[in-house]
Short mmCIF file of N, CA and C in Angstrom, two decimals:
data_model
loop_
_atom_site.label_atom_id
_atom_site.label_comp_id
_atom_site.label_asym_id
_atom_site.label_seq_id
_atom_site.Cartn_x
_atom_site.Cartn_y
_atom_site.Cartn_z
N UNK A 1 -0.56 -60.90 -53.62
CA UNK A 1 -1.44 -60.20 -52.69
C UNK A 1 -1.69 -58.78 -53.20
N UNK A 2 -2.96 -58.18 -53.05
CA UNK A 2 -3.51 -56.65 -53.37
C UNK A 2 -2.58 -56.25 -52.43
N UNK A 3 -2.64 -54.63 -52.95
CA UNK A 3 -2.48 -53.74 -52.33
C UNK A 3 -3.09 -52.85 -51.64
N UNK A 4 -3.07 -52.84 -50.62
CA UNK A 4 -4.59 -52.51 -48.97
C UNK A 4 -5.27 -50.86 -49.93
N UNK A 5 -4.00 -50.35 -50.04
CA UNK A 5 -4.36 -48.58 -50.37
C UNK A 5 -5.04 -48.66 -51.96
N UNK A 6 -4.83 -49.70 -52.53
CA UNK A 6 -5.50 -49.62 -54.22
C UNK A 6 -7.04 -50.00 -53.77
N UNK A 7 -6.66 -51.23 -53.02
CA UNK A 7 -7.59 -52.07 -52.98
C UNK A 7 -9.39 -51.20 -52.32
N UNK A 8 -8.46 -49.85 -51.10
CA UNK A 8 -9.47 -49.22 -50.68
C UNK A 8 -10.35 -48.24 -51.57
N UNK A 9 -8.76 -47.37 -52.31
CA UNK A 9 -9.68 -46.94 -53.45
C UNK A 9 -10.84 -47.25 -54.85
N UNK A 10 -10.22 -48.38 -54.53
CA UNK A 10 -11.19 -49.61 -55.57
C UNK A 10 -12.49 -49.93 -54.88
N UNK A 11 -12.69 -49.76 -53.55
CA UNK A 11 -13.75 -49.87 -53.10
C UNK A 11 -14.81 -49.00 -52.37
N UNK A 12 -14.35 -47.84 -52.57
CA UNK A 12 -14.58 -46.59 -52.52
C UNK A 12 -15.42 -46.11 -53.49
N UNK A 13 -14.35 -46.53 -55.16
CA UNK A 13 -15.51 -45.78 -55.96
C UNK A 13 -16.63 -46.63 -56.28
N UNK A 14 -16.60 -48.16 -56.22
CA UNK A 14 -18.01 -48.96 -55.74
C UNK A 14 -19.25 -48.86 -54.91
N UNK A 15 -18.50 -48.34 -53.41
CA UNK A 15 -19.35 -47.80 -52.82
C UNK A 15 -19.91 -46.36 -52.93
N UNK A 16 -20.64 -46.08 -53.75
CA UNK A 16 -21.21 -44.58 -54.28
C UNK A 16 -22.06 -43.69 -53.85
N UNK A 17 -22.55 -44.33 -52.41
CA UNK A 17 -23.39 -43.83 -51.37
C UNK A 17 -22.41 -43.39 -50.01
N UNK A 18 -20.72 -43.88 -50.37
CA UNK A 18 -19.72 -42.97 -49.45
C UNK A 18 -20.08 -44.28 -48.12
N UNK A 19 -21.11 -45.16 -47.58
CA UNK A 19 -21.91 -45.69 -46.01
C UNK A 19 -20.54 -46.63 -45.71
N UNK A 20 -19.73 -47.10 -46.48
CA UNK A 20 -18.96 -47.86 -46.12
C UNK A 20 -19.10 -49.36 -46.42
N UNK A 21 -20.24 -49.40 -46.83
CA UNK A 21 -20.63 -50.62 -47.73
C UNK A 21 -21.15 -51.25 -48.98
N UNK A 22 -20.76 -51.67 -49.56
CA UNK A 22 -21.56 -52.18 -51.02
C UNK A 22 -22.47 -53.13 -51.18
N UNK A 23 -23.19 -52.22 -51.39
CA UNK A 23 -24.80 -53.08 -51.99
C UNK A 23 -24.28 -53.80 -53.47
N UNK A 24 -26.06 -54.80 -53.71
CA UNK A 24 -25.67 -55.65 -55.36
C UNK A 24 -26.29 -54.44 -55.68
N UNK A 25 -26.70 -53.75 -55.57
CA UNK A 25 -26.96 -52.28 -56.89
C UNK A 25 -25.59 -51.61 -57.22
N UNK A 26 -25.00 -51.51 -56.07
CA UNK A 26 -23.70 -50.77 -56.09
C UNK A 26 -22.57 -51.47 -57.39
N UNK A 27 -22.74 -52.78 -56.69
CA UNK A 27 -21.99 -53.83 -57.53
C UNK A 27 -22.30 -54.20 -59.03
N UNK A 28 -23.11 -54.17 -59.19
CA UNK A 28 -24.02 -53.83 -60.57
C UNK A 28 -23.86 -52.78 -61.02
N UNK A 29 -23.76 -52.05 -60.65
CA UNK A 29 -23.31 -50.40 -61.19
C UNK A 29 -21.89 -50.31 -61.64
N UNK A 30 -21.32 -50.65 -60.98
CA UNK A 30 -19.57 -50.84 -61.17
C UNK A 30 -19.34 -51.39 -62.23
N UNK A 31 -20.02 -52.77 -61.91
CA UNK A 31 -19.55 -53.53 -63.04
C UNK A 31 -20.11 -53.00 -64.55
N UNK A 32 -21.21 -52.57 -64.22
CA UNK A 32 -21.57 -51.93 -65.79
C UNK A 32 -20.90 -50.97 -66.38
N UNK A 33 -20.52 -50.07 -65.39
CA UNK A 33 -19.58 -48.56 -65.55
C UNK A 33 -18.42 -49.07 -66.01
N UNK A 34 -17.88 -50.32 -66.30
CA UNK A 34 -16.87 -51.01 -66.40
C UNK A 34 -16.83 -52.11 -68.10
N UNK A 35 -17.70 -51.73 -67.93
CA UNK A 35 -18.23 -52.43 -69.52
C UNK A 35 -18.83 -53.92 -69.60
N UNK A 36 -19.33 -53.85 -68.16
CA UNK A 36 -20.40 -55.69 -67.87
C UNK A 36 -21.38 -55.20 -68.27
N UNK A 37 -22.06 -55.08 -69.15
CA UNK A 37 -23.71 -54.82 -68.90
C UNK A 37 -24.23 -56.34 -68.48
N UNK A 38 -24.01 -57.79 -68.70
CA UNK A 38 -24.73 -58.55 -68.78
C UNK A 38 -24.94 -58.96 -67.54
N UNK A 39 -24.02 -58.23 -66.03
CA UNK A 39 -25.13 -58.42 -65.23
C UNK A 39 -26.13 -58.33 -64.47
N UNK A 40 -26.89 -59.01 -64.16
CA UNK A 40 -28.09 -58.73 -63.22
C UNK A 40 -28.03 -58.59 -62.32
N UNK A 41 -29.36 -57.83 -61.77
CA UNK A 41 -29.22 -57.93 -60.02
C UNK A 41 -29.03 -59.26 -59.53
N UNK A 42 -29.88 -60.53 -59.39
CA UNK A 42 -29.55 -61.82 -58.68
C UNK A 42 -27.79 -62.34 -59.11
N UNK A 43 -27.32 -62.04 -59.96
CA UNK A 43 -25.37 -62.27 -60.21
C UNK A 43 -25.09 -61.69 -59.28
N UNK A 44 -25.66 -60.36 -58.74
CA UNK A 44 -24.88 -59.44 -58.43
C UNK A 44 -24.72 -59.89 -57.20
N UNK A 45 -25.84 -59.96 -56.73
CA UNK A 45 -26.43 -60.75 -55.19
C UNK A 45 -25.65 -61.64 -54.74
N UNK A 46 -25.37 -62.77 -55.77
CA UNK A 46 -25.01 -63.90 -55.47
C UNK A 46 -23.46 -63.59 -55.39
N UNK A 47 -22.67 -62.57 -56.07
CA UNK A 47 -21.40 -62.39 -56.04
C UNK A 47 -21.51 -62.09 -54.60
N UNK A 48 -22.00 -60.51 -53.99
CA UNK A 48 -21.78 -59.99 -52.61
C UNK A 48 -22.25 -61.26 -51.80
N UNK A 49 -22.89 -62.28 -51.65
CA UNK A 49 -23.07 -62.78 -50.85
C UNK A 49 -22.07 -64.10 -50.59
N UNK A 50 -21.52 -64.58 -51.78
CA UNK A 50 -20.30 -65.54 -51.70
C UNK A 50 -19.37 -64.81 -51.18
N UNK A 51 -19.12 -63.24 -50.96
CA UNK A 51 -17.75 -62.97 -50.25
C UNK A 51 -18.18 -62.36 -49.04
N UNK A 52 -19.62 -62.41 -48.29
CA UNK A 52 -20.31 -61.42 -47.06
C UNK A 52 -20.25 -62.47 -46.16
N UNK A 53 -19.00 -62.27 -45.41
CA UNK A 53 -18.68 -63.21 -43.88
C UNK A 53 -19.92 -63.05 -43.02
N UNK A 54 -20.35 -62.19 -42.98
CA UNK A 54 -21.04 -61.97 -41.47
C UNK A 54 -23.02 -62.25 -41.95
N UNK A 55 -23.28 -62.72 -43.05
CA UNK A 55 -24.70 -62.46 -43.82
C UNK A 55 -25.73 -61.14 -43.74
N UNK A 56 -25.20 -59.79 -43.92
CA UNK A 56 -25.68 -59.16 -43.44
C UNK A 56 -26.19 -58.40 -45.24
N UNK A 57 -25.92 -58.74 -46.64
CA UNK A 57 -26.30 -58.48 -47.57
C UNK A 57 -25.53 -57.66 -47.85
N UNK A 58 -24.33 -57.17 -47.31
CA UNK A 58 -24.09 -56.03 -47.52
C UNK A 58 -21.98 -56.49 -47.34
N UNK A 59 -21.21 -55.84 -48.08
CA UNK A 59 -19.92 -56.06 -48.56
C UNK A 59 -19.12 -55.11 -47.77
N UNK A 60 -18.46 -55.24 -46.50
CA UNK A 60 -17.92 -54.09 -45.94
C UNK A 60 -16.47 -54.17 -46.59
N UNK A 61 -15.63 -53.62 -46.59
CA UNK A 61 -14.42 -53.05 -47.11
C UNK A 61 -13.76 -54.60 -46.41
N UNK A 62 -13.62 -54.65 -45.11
CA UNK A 62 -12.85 -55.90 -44.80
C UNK A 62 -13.19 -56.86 -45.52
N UNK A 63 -14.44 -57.28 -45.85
CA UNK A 63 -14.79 -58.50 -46.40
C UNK A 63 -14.31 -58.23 -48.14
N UNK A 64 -14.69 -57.37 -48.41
CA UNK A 64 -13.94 -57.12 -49.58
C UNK A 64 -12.05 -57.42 -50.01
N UNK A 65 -11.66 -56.61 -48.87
CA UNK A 65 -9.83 -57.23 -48.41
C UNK A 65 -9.89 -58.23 -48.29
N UNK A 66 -10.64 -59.06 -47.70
CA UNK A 66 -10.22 -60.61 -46.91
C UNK A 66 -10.41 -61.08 -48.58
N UNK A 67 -11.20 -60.93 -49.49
CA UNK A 67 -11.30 -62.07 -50.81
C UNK A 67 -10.08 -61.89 -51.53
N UNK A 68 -9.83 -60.31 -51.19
CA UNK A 68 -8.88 -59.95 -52.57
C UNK A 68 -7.34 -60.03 -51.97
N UNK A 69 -7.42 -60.60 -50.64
CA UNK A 69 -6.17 -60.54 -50.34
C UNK A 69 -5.93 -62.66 -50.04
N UNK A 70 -6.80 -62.95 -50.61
CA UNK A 70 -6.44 -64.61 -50.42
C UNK A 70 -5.54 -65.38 -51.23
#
């Protein structure tokens, strides 16, 4: 199991607009800043939306915990 306090800061510096949620731009950004260039926006999409409980397009911190803590 993650650790809640890594796990927040890990999703913190993803979310780069501070709103409390991660967009696939956001997620795309990360991952590139990270040394992915190869992915795209629709990967990106399709990642946030396989872990977005509620369908709202958008990755709140819980939904983020709930994957990384399964």
């Amino acid at each position: 199991m993650a650790d809640i306090e890594e796990a927040r800061k890990q999703f913190e510096r993803i979310d780069t607009d501070g709103d409390g949620f991660v967009t696939a731009a956001e997620f795309k950004t990360a991952l590139a800043q990270g040394g992915d260039w190869n992915v795209t926006e629709a990967v990106a999409e399709a990642v946030i939306k396989s872990r977005d409980l509620n369908g709202d397009k958008l990755l709140s911190f819980d939904e983020f915990w709930a994957h990384l803590s399964k």
